[in-house]
mmCIF file with all atom_site columns, C-alpha atoms in Angstrom:
data_model
loop_
_atom_site.group_PDB
_atom_site.id
_atom_site.type_symbol
_atom_site.label_atom_id
_atom_site.label_alt_id
_atom_site.label_comp_id
_atom_site.label_asym_id
_atom_site.label_entity_id
_atom_site.label_seq_id
_atom_site.pdbx_PDB_ins_code
_atom_site.Cartn_x
_atom_site.Cartn_y
_atom_site.Cartn_z
_atom_site.occupancy
_atom_site.B_iso_or_equiv
_atom_site.pdbx_formal_charge
_atom_site.auth_seq_id
_atom_site.auth_comp_id
_atom_site.auth_asym_id
_atom_site.auth_atom_id
_atom_site.pdbx_PDB_model_num
ATOM 1   C CA . MET A 1 1   ? 4.481   6.782  -73.104 1.00 0.00 ? 1   MET A CA 1
ATOM 2   C CA . LYS A 1 2   ? 0.733   6.015  -72.949 1.00 0.00 ? 2   LYS A CA 1
ATOM 3   C CA . ALA A 1 3   ? 1.486   2.958  -70.827 1.00 0.00 ? 3   ALA A CA 1
ATOM 4   C CA . ALA A 1 4   ? 3.558   5.097  -68.478 1.00 0.00 ? 4   ALA A CA 1
ATOM 5   C CA . ASN A 1 5   ? 0.779   7.679  -68.229 1.00 0.00 ? 5   ASN A CA 1
ATOM 6   C CA . GLY A 1 6   ? -1.738  4.927  -67.518 1.00 0.00 ? 6   GLY A CA 1
ATOM 7   C CA . TRP A 1 7   ? 0.496   3.539  -64.771 1.00 0.00 ? 7   TRP A CA 1
ATOM 8   C CA . MET A 1 8   ? 0.878   6.987  -63.231 1.00 0.00 ? 8   MET A CA 1
ATOM 9   C CA . LYS A 1 9   ? -2.883  7.567  -63.258 1.00 0.00 ? 9   LYS A CA 1
ATOM 10  C CA . LYS A 1 10  ? -3.503  4.235  -61.537 1.00 0.00 ? 10  LYS A CA 1
ATOM 11  C CA . THR A 1 11  ? -0.811  4.993  -58.975 1.00 0.00 ? 11  THR A CA 1
ATOM 12  C CA . LEU A 1 12  ? -2.251  8.430  -58.250 1.00 0.00 ? 12  LEU A CA 1
ATOM 13  C CA . ALA A 1 13  ? -5.730  6.935  -57.955 1.00 0.00 ? 13  ALA A CA 1
ATOM 14  C CA . SER A 1 14  ? -4.449  4.368  -55.463 1.00 0.00 ? 14  SER A CA 1
ATOM 15  C CA . VAL A 1 15  ? -2.778  7.071  -53.394 1.00 0.00 ? 15  VAL A CA 1
ATOM 16  C CA . VAL A 1 16  ? -5.983  9.149  -53.353 1.00 0.00 ? 16  VAL A CA 1
ATOM 17  C CA . LEU A 1 17  ? -8.071  6.147  -52.313 1.00 0.00 ? 17  LEU A CA 1
ATOM 18  C CA . ALA A 1 18  ? -5.601  5.209  -49.582 1.00 0.00 ? 18  ALA A CA 1
ATOM 19  C CA . SER A 1 19  ? -5.548  8.792  -48.302 1.00 0.00 ? 19  SER A CA 1
ATOM 20  C CA . SER A 1 20  ? -9.337  8.867  -48.280 1.00 0.00 ? 20  SER A CA 1
ATOM 21  C CA . ALA A 1 21  ? -9.419  5.641  -46.272 1.00 0.00 ? 21  ALA A CA 1
ATOM 22  C CA . VAL A 1 22  ? -6.998  7.075  -43.718 1.00 0.00 ? 22  VAL A CA 1
ATOM 23  C CA . ALA A 1 23  ? -9.021  10.273 -43.493 1.00 0.00 ? 23  ALA A CA 1
ATOM 24  C CA . ALA A 1 24  ? -12.224 8.290  -42.990 1.00 0.00 ? 24  ALA A CA 1
ATOM 25  C CA . SER A 1 25  ? -10.583 6.254  -40.238 1.00 0.00 ? 25  SER A CA 1
ATOM 26  C CA . SER A 1 26  ? -9.293  9.392  -38.517 1.00 0.00 ? 26  SER A CA 1
ATOM 27  C CA . ALA A 1 27  ? -12.740 10.934 -38.740 1.00 0.00 ? 27  ALA A CA 1
ATOM 28  C CA . MET A 1 28  ? -14.045 8.135  -36.528 1.00 0.00 ? 28  MET A CA 1
ATOM 29  C CA . ALA A 1 29  ? -11.859 9.291  -33.614 1.00 0.00 ? 29  ALA A CA 1
ATOM 30  C CA . ALA A 1 30  ? -13.660 11.425 -31.034 1.00 0.00 ? 30  ALA A CA 1
ATOM 31  C CA . ASP A 1 31  ? -12.594 13.473 -28.050 1.00 0.00 ? 31  ASP A CA 1
ATOM 32  C CA . TYR A 1 32  ? -14.135 12.838 -24.634 1.00 0.00 ? 32  TYR A CA 1
ATOM 33  C CA . VAL A 1 33  ? -14.011 14.623 -21.276 1.00 0.00 ? 33  VAL A CA 1
ATOM 34  C CA . ILE A 1 34  ? -14.012 12.391 -18.208 1.00 0.00 ? 34  ILE A CA 1
ATOM 35  C CA . ASP A 1 35  ? -17.287 12.877 -16.344 1.00 0.00 ? 35  ASP A CA 1
ATOM 36  C CA . THR A 1 36  ? -16.032 13.772 -12.879 1.00 0.00 ? 36  THR A CA 1
ATOM 37  C CA . LYS A 1 37  ? -18.725 16.446 -12.483 1.00 0.00 ? 37  LYS A CA 1
ATOM 38  C CA . GLY A 1 38  ? -21.404 13.760 -12.499 1.00 0.00 ? 38  GLY A CA 1
ATOM 39  C CA . ALA A 1 39  ? -19.220 11.430 -10.387 1.00 0.00 ? 39  ALA A CA 1
ATOM 40  C CA . HIS A 1 40  ? -19.289 8.800  -13.113 1.00 0.00 ? 40  HIS A CA 1
ATOM 41  C CA . ALA A 1 41  ? -15.582 8.126  -12.791 1.00 0.00 ? 41  ALA A CA 1
ATOM 42  C CA . SER A 1 42  ? -13.317 7.076  -9.929  1.00 0.00 ? 42  SER A CA 1
ATOM 43  C CA . ILE A 1 43  ? -9.687  6.423  -9.085  1.00 0.00 ? 43  ILE A CA 1
ATOM 44  C CA . ASN A 1 44  ? -9.504  3.863  -6.292  1.00 0.00 ? 44  ASN A CA 1
ATOM 45  C CA . PHE A 1 45  ? -6.619  2.157  -4.540  1.00 0.00 ? 45  PHE A CA 1
ATOM 46  C CA . GLN A 1 46  ? -6.045  -0.647 -2.106  1.00 0.00 ? 46  GLN A CA 1
ATOM 47  C CA . VAL A 1 47  ? -3.000  -1.850 -0.219  1.00 0.00 ? 47  VAL A CA 1
ATOM 48  C CA . GLN A 1 48  ? -2.600  -4.672 2.262   1.00 0.00 ? 48  GLN A CA 1
ATOM 49  C CA . HIS A 1 49  ? -2.417  -3.644 5.895   1.00 0.00 ? 49  HIS A CA 1
ATOM 50  C CA . LEU A 1 50  ? 0.381   -5.691 7.460   1.00 0.00 ? 50  LEU A CA 1
ATOM 51  C CA . GLY A 1 51  ? -0.780  -8.661 5.389   1.00 0.00 ? 51  GLY A CA 1
ATOM 52  C CA . TYR A 1 52  ? -3.892  -9.050 7.569   1.00 0.00 ? 52  TYR A CA 1
ATOM 53  C CA . SER A 1 53  ? -6.512  -6.943 5.774   1.00 0.00 ? 53  SER A CA 1
ATOM 54  C CA . TRP A 1 54  ? -6.928  -4.266 3.095   1.00 0.00 ? 54  TRP A CA 1
ATOM 55  C CA . LEU A 1 55  ? -6.753  -0.491 3.320   1.00 0.00 ? 55  LEU A CA 1
ATOM 56  C CA . LEU A 1 56  ? -9.113  1.010  0.737   1.00 0.00 ? 56  LEU A CA 1
ATOM 57  C CA . GLY A 1 57  ? -9.169  4.560  -0.566  1.00 0.00 ? 57  GLY A CA 1
ATOM 58  C CA . ARG A 1 58  ? -9.676  6.889  -3.487  1.00 0.00 ? 58  ARG A CA 1
ATOM 59  C CA . PHE A 1 59  ? -8.751  10.279 -4.906  1.00 0.00 ? 59  PHE A CA 1
ATOM 60  C CA . ASN A 1 60  ? -11.831 12.470 -4.855  1.00 0.00 ? 60  ASN A CA 1
ATOM 61  C CA . ASN A 1 61  ? -10.620 15.141 -7.276  1.00 0.00 ? 61  ASN A CA 1
ATOM 62  C CA . PHE A 1 62  ? -9.157  14.557 -10.715 1.00 0.00 ? 62  PHE A CA 1
ATOM 63  C CA . SER A 1 63  ? -9.729  15.600 -14.305 1.00 0.00 ? 63  SER A CA 1
ATOM 64  C CA . GLY A 1 64  ? -8.853  14.377 -17.743 1.00 0.00 ? 64  GLY A CA 1
ATOM 65  C CA . ASN A 1 65  ? -9.754  13.727 -21.326 1.00 0.00 ? 65  ASN A CA 1
ATOM 66  C CA . PHE A 1 66  ? -9.210  11.052 -23.912 1.00 0.00 ? 66  PHE A CA 1
ATOM 67  C CA . SER A 1 67  ? -9.458  10.390 -27.612 1.00 0.00 ? 67  SER A CA 1
ATOM 68  C CA . TYR A 1 68  ? -11.096 7.124  -28.637 1.00 0.00 ? 68  TYR A CA 1
ATOM 69  C CA . ASP A 1 69  ? -11.678 5.457  -31.986 1.00 0.00 ? 69  ASP A CA 1
ATOM 70  C CA . PRO A 1 70  ? -13.414 2.056  -31.799 1.00 0.00 ? 70  PRO A CA 1
ATOM 71  C CA . GLN A 1 71  ? -12.259 1.327  -35.340 1.00 0.00 ? 71  GLN A CA 1
ATOM 72  C CA . ASP A 1 72  ? -8.629  2.069  -34.503 1.00 0.00 ? 72  ASP A CA 1
ATOM 73  C CA . VAL A 1 73  ? -8.124  1.582  -30.767 1.00 0.00 ? 73  VAL A CA 1
ATOM 74  C CA . ALA A 1 74  ? -4.344  1.826  -31.142 1.00 0.00 ? 74  ALA A CA 1
ATOM 75  C CA . ALA A 1 75  ? -4.749  5.489  -32.125 1.00 0.00 ? 75  ALA A CA 1
ATOM 76  C CA . SER A 1 76  ? -6.524  6.345  -28.867 1.00 0.00 ? 76  SER A CA 1
ATOM 77  C CA . SER A 1 77  ? -4.944  8.328  -26.025 1.00 0.00 ? 77  SER A CA 1
ATOM 78  C CA . ILE A 1 78  ? -5.685  9.564  -22.497 1.00 0.00 ? 78  ILE A CA 1
ATOM 79  C CA . ASN A 1 79  ? -4.410  12.263 -20.156 1.00 0.00 ? 79  ASN A CA 1
ATOM 80  C CA . VAL A 1 80  ? -5.379  12.453 -16.460 1.00 0.00 ? 80  VAL A CA 1
ATOM 81  C CA . THR A 1 81  ? -4.372  14.846 -13.670 1.00 0.00 ? 81  THR A CA 1
ATOM 82  C CA . ILE A 1 82  ? -4.983  13.837 -10.043 1.00 0.00 ? 82  ILE A CA 1
ATOM 83  C CA . ASP A 1 83  ? -5.223  16.160 -7.038  1.00 0.00 ? 83  ASP A CA 1
ATOM 84  C CA . THR A 1 84  ? -3.178  14.203 -4.485  1.00 0.00 ? 84  THR A CA 1
ATOM 85  C CA . THR A 1 85  ? -4.476  16.389 -1.637  1.00 0.00 ? 85  THR A CA 1
ATOM 86  C CA . SER A 1 86  ? -7.890  14.790 -2.208  1.00 0.00 ? 86  SER A CA 1
ATOM 87  C CA . VAL A 1 87  ? -6.756  11.341 -1.015  1.00 0.00 ? 87  VAL A CA 1
ATOM 88  C CA . ASP A 1 88  ? -9.557  9.784  1.022   1.00 0.00 ? 88  ASP A CA 1
ATOM 89  C CA . SER A 1 89  ? -9.328  6.527  2.994   1.00 0.00 ? 89  SER A CA 1
ATOM 90  C CA . ASN A 1 90  ? -12.380 7.326  5.158   1.00 0.00 ? 90  ASN A CA 1
ATOM 91  C CA . HIS A 1 91  ? -10.166 8.068  8.173   1.00 0.00 ? 91  HIS A CA 1
ATOM 92  C CA . ALA A 1 92  ? -9.122  11.689 8.841   1.00 0.00 ? 92  ALA A CA 1
ATOM 93  C CA . GLU A 1 93  ? -5.952  10.957 10.826  1.00 0.00 ? 93  GLU A CA 1
ATOM 94  C CA . ARG A 1 94  ? -4.754  8.360  8.337   1.00 0.00 ? 94  ARG A CA 1
ATOM 95  C CA . ASP A 1 95  ? -5.454  10.712 5.423   1.00 0.00 ? 95  ASP A CA 1
ATOM 96  C CA . LYS A 1 96  ? -3.357  13.356 7.150   1.00 0.00 ? 96  LYS A CA 1
ATOM 97  C CA . HIS A 1 97  ? -0.538  10.813 7.370   1.00 0.00 ? 97  HIS A CA 1
ATOM 98  C CA . LEU A 1 98  ? -0.962  9.834  3.706   1.00 0.00 ? 98  LEU A CA 1
ATOM 99  C CA . ARG A 1 99  ? -0.589  13.507 2.747   1.00 0.00 ? 99  ARG A CA 1
ATOM 100 C CA . SER A 1 100 ? 2.588   13.878 4.819   1.00 0.00 ? 100 SER A CA 1
ATOM 101 C CA . GLY A 1 101 ? 6.238   13.466 3.865   1.00 0.00 ? 101 GLY A CA 1
ATOM 102 C CA . ASP A 1 102 ? 6.040   9.757  4.712   1.00 0.00 ? 102 ASP A CA 1
ATOM 103 C CA . PHE A 1 103 ? 3.864   9.152  1.679   1.00 0.00 ? 103 PHE A CA 1
ATOM 104 C CA . LEU A 1 104 ? 2.414   11.558 -0.930  1.00 0.00 ? 104 LEU A CA 1
ATOM 105 C CA . GLU A 1 105 ? 4.112   14.717 0.392   1.00 0.00 ? 105 GLU A CA 1
ATOM 106 C CA . VAL A 1 106 ? 1.296   16.785 -1.087  1.00 0.00 ? 106 VAL A CA 1
ATOM 107 C CA . ASP A 1 107 ? 2.746   20.172 -0.063  1.00 0.00 ? 107 ASP A CA 1
ATOM 108 C CA . LYS A 1 108 ? 5.572   19.521 -2.507  1.00 0.00 ? 108 LYS A CA 1
ATOM 109 C CA . TYR A 1 109 ? 3.749   17.304 -5.022  1.00 0.00 ? 109 TYR A CA 1
ATOM 110 C CA . PRO A 1 110 ? 0.077   18.388 -5.133  1.00 0.00 ? 110 PRO A CA 1
ATOM 111 C CA . GLU A 1 111 ? -0.562  16.651 -8.449  1.00 0.00 ? 111 GLU A CA 1
ATOM 112 C CA . ALA A 1 112 ? -0.015  13.284 -10.054 1.00 0.00 ? 112 ALA A CA 1
ATOM 113 C CA . LYS A 1 113 ? -0.355  12.763 -13.797 1.00 0.00 ? 113 LYS A CA 1
ATOM 114 C CA . PHE A 1 114 ? -0.818  9.935  -16.253 1.00 0.00 ? 114 PHE A CA 1
ATOM 115 C CA . VAL A 1 115 ? -0.131  10.444 -19.960 1.00 0.00 ? 115 VAL A CA 1
ATOM 116 C CA . SER A 1 116 ? -0.561  7.535  -22.353 1.00 0.00 ? 116 SER A CA 1
ATOM 117 C CA . LYS A 1 117 ? 2.159   6.638  -24.848 1.00 0.00 ? 117 LYS A CA 1
ATOM 118 C CA . ARG A 1 118 ? 0.669   3.723  -26.753 1.00 0.00 ? 118 ARG A CA 1
ATOM 119 C CA . ILE A 1 119 ? -2.113  1.129  -26.781 1.00 0.00 ? 119 ILE A CA 1
ATOM 120 C CA . SER A 1 120 ? -1.117  -2.524 -27.073 1.00 0.00 ? 120 SER A CA 1
ATOM 121 C CA . ASP A 1 121 ? -2.370  -6.122 -26.749 1.00 0.00 ? 121 ASP A CA 1
ATOM 122 C CA . ILE A 1 122 ? -5.735  -5.294 -28.294 1.00 0.00 ? 122 ILE A CA 1
ATOM 123 C CA . ASP A 1 123 ? -8.158  -8.236 -28.506 1.00 0.00 ? 123 ASP A CA 1
ATOM 124 C CA . ASP A 1 124 ? -10.088 -9.086 -31.679 1.00 0.00 ? 124 ASP A CA 1
ATOM 125 C CA . ASN A 1 125 ? -13.115 -7.041 -30.597 1.00 0.00 ? 125 ASN A CA 1
ATOM 126 C CA . GLY A 1 126 ? -11.074 -4.030 -29.494 1.00 0.00 ? 126 GLY A CA 1
ATOM 127 C CA . GLU A 1 127 ? -12.697 -4.172 -26.053 1.00 0.00 ? 127 GLU A CA 1
ATOM 128 C CA . GLU A 1 128 ? -9.725  -5.410 -24.038 1.00 0.00 ? 128 GLU A CA 1
ATOM 129 C CA . PHE A 1 129 ? -6.333  -3.750 -24.324 1.00 0.00 ? 129 PHE A CA 1
ATOM 130 C CA . ASP A 1 130 ? -3.356  -2.339 -22.432 1.00 0.00 ? 130 ASP A CA 1
ATOM 131 C CA . ILE A 1 131 ? -2.617  1.345  -22.065 1.00 0.00 ? 131 ILE A CA 1
ATOM 132 C CA . VAL A 1 132 ? 1.100   2.019  -21.655 1.00 0.00 ? 132 VAL A CA 1
ATOM 133 C CA . GLY A 1 133 ? 2.015   5.441  -20.347 1.00 0.00 ? 133 GLY A CA 1
ATOM 134 C CA . ASP A 1 134 ? 3.956   7.591  -17.926 1.00 0.00 ? 134 ASP A CA 1
ATOM 135 C CA . LEU A 1 135 ? 2.728   8.015  -14.361 1.00 0.00 ? 135 LEU A CA 1
ATOM 136 C CA . THR A 1 136 ? 4.231   10.959 -12.498 1.00 0.00 ? 136 THR A CA 1
ATOM 137 C CA . LEU A 1 137 ? 3.779   10.566 -8.748  1.00 0.00 ? 137 LEU A CA 1
ATOM 138 C CA . HIS A 1 138 ? 5.732   12.069 -5.859  1.00 0.00 ? 138 HIS A CA 1
ATOM 139 C CA . GLY A 1 139 ? 7.954   13.841 -8.383  1.00 0.00 ? 139 GLY A CA 1
ATOM 140 C CA . VAL A 1 140 ? 8.983   10.606 -10.101 1.00 0.00 ? 140 VAL A CA 1
ATOM 141 C CA . THR A 1 141 ? 7.912   9.517  -13.590 1.00 0.00 ? 141 THR A CA 1
ATOM 142 C CA . LYS A 1 142 ? 7.704   5.803  -14.402 1.00 0.00 ? 142 LYS A CA 1
ATOM 143 C CA . GLU A 1 143 ? 6.166   3.848  -17.242 1.00 0.00 ? 143 GLU A CA 1
ATOM 144 C CA . ILE A 1 144 ? 3.225   1.689  -16.177 1.00 0.00 ? 144 ILE A CA 1
ATOM 145 C CA . THR A 1 145 ? 0.734   -0.548 -17.971 1.00 0.00 ? 145 THR A CA 1
ATOM 146 C CA . ILE A 1 146 ? -3.003  -0.395 -17.275 1.00 0.00 ? 146 ILE A CA 1
ATOM 147 C CA . GLU A 1 147 ? -5.141  -3.391 -18.255 1.00 0.00 ? 147 GLU A CA 1
ATOM 148 C CA . VAL A 1 148 ? -8.396  -2.036 -19.661 1.00 0.00 ? 148 VAL A CA 1
ATOM 149 C CA . ASP A 1 149 ? -11.843 -3.465 -20.398 1.00 0.00 ? 149 ASP A CA 1
ATOM 150 C CA . LYS A 1 150 ? -14.453 -1.506 -22.297 1.00 0.00 ? 150 LYS A CA 1
ATOM 151 C CA . VAL A 1 151 ? -17.742 -1.338 -20.360 1.00 0.00 ? 151 VAL A CA 1
ATOM 152 C CA . GLY A 1 152 ? -19.932 0.115  -23.091 1.00 0.00 ? 152 GLY A CA 1
ATOM 153 C CA . GLU A 1 153 ? -20.895 3.124  -25.185 1.00 0.00 ? 153 GLU A CA 1
ATOM 154 C CA . GLY A 1 154 ? -23.967 4.851  -26.547 1.00 0.00 ? 154 GLY A CA 1
ATOM 155 C CA . LYS A 1 155 ? -26.363 7.771  -26.268 1.00 0.00 ? 155 LYS A CA 1
ATOM 156 C CA . ASP A 1 156 ? -27.302 9.155  -22.868 1.00 0.00 ? 156 ASP A CA 1
ATOM 157 C CA . PRO A 1 157 ? -30.745 10.517 -21.784 1.00 0.00 ? 157 PRO A CA 1
ATOM 158 C CA . TRP A 1 158 ? -29.557 14.131 -22.177 1.00 0.00 ? 158 TRP A CA 1
ATOM 159 C CA . GLY A 1 159 ? -28.724 14.068 -25.872 1.00 0.00 ? 159 GLY A CA 1
ATOM 160 C CA . GLY A 1 160 ? -25.049 13.284 -25.457 1.00 0.00 ? 160 GLY A CA 1
ATOM 161 C CA . TYR A 1 161 ? -22.871 10.293 -26.218 1.00 0.00 ? 161 TYR A CA 1
ATOM 162 C CA . ARG A 1 162 ? -20.739 8.396  -23.704 1.00 0.00 ? 162 ARG A CA 1
ATOM 163 C CA . VAL A 1 163 ? -18.206 5.594  -23.521 1.00 0.00 ? 163 VAL A CA 1
ATOM 164 C CA . GLY A 1 164 ? -16.898 3.899  -20.400 1.00 0.00 ? 164 GLY A CA 1
ATOM 165 C CA . PHE A 1 165 ? -13.944 1.746  -19.403 1.00 0.00 ? 165 PHE A CA 1
ATOM 166 C CA . GLU A 1 166 ? -12.525 0.061  -16.325 1.00 0.00 ? 166 GLU A CA 1
ATOM 167 C CA . GLY A 1 167 ? -8.869  -0.627 -15.704 1.00 0.00 ? 167 GLY A CA 1
ATOM 168 C CA . GLU A 1 168 ? -6.406  -1.864 -13.144 1.00 0.00 ? 168 GLU A CA 1
ATOM 169 C CA . THR A 1 169 ? -2.701  -1.820 -12.496 1.00 0.00 ? 169 THR A CA 1
ATOM 170 C CA . GLU A 1 170 ? -0.182  -2.217 -9.676  1.00 0.00 ? 170 GLU A CA 1
ATOM 171 C CA . ILE A 1 171 ? 2.618   0.093  -8.597  1.00 0.00 ? 171 ILE A CA 1
ATOM 172 C CA . ARG A 1 172 ? 5.377   -0.240 -6.025  1.00 0.00 ? 172 ARG A CA 1
ATOM 173 C CA . MET A 1 173 ? 5.619   2.740  -3.688  1.00 0.00 ? 173 MET A CA 1
ATOM 174 C CA . SER A 1 174 ? 9.411   2.526  -3.621  1.00 0.00 ? 174 SER A CA 1
ATOM 175 C CA . ASP A 1 175 ? 9.508   3.007  -7.413  1.00 0.00 ? 175 ASP A CA 1
ATOM 176 C CA . PHE A 1 176 ? 8.112   6.495  -6.816  1.00 0.00 ? 176 PHE A CA 1
ATOM 177 C CA . GLY A 1 177 ? 10.422  7.441  -3.978  1.00 0.00 ? 177 GLY A CA 1
ATOM 178 C CA . ILE A 1 178 ? 7.950   6.570  -1.216  1.00 0.00 ? 178 ILE A CA 1
ATOM 179 C CA . THR A 1 179 ? 10.137  4.575  1.150   1.00 0.00 ? 179 THR A CA 1
ATOM 180 C CA . LYS A 1 180 ? 8.004   4.341  4.296   1.00 0.00 ? 180 LYS A CA 1
ATOM 181 C CA . ASP A 1 181 ? 8.356   0.706  5.415   1.00 0.00 ? 181 ASP A CA 1
ATOM 182 C CA . LEU A 1 182 ? 4.993   -0.877 6.184   1.00 0.00 ? 182 LEU A CA 1
ATOM 183 C CA . GLY A 1 183 ? 6.265   -4.420 5.818   1.00 0.00 ? 183 GLY A CA 1
ATOM 184 C CA . PRO A 1 184 ? 6.753   -6.649 2.767   1.00 0.00 ? 184 PRO A CA 1
ATOM 185 C CA . ALA A 1 185 ? 3.034   -7.243 2.230   1.00 0.00 ? 185 ALA A CA 1
ATOM 186 C CA . SER A 1 186 ? 2.300   -3.526 1.928   1.00 0.00 ? 186 SER A CA 1
ATOM 187 C CA . GLN A 1 187 ? 4.756   -2.390 -0.725  1.00 0.00 ? 187 GLN A CA 1
ATOM 188 C CA . VAL A 1 188 ? 2.440   -2.828 -3.713  1.00 0.00 ? 188 VAL A CA 1
ATOM 189 C CA . VAL A 1 189 ? -0.572  -0.578 -4.313  1.00 0.00 ? 189 VAL A CA 1
ATOM 190 C CA . GLU A 1 190 ? -3.387  -1.855 -6.509  1.00 0.00 ? 190 GLU A CA 1
ATOM 191 C CA . LEU A 1 191 ? -5.158  0.822  -8.559  1.00 0.00 ? 191 LEU A CA 1
ATOM 192 C CA . LYS A 1 192 ? -8.680  0.268  -9.853  1.00 0.00 ? 192 LYS A CA 1
ATOM 193 C CA . LEU A 1 193 ? -10.005 2.821  -12.336 1.00 0.00 ? 193 LEU A CA 1
ATOM 194 C CA . HIS A 1 194 ? -13.462 3.583  -13.705 1.00 0.00 ? 194 HIS A CA 1
ATOM 195 C CA . ILE A 1 195 ? -13.648 6.134  -16.514 1.00 0.00 ? 195 ILE A CA 1
ATOM 196 C CA . GLU A 1 196 ? -16.768 7.421  -18.254 1.00 0.00 ? 196 GLU A CA 1
ATOM 197 C CA . GLY A 1 197 ? -16.310 10.039 -20.927 1.00 0.00 ? 197 GLY A CA 1
ATOM 198 C CA . ILE A 1 198 ? -18.713 12.489 -22.542 1.00 0.00 ? 198 ILE A CA 1
ATOM 199 C CA . LYS A 1 199 ? -18.188 13.031 -26.253 1.00 0.00 ? 199 LYS A CA 1
ATOM 200 C CA . GLN A 1 200 ? -17.308 16.612 -27.155 1.00 0.00 ? 200 GLN A CA 1
#
């Protein structure tokens, strides 16, 4: 009976220690708000124009937040909402066309959203990884993968704490119900993302 009691005490002790370790790991996670107010974040895109050059643009207005734990990157997450009416390719007439039914159809779909589902392919240092999540654009939701590199983290001059990342991915317009034919070279849009978050 004593042996059984001793075994139970050791088992309970192990469970408590394991729970404490999990709690300590979870405590390392922090919530961040993307610093769009200070313009320290951007969502940029580029698409080939007829295969001869590149059309460059960005979305000026978006918001989001993320949870990040450098000790457990796989437990991190991100949520971003994009104002599609803010599309900006530095050409007023073209932007009007991009907002029309041929492309973003912003009157019907004024927002796009990305919600992460999991983090994968994390390197040994936890500074390169893939974010897999759902992108909702033009009323269609598709799973995409964003390749991410950590830029850095640390204290800022105003008493806060920040962390920043850059990422890129490609999407096909037809996958999101945008069927305007601009030629075979112009079907894929490259997205380049820069995200700086302020710790809450």
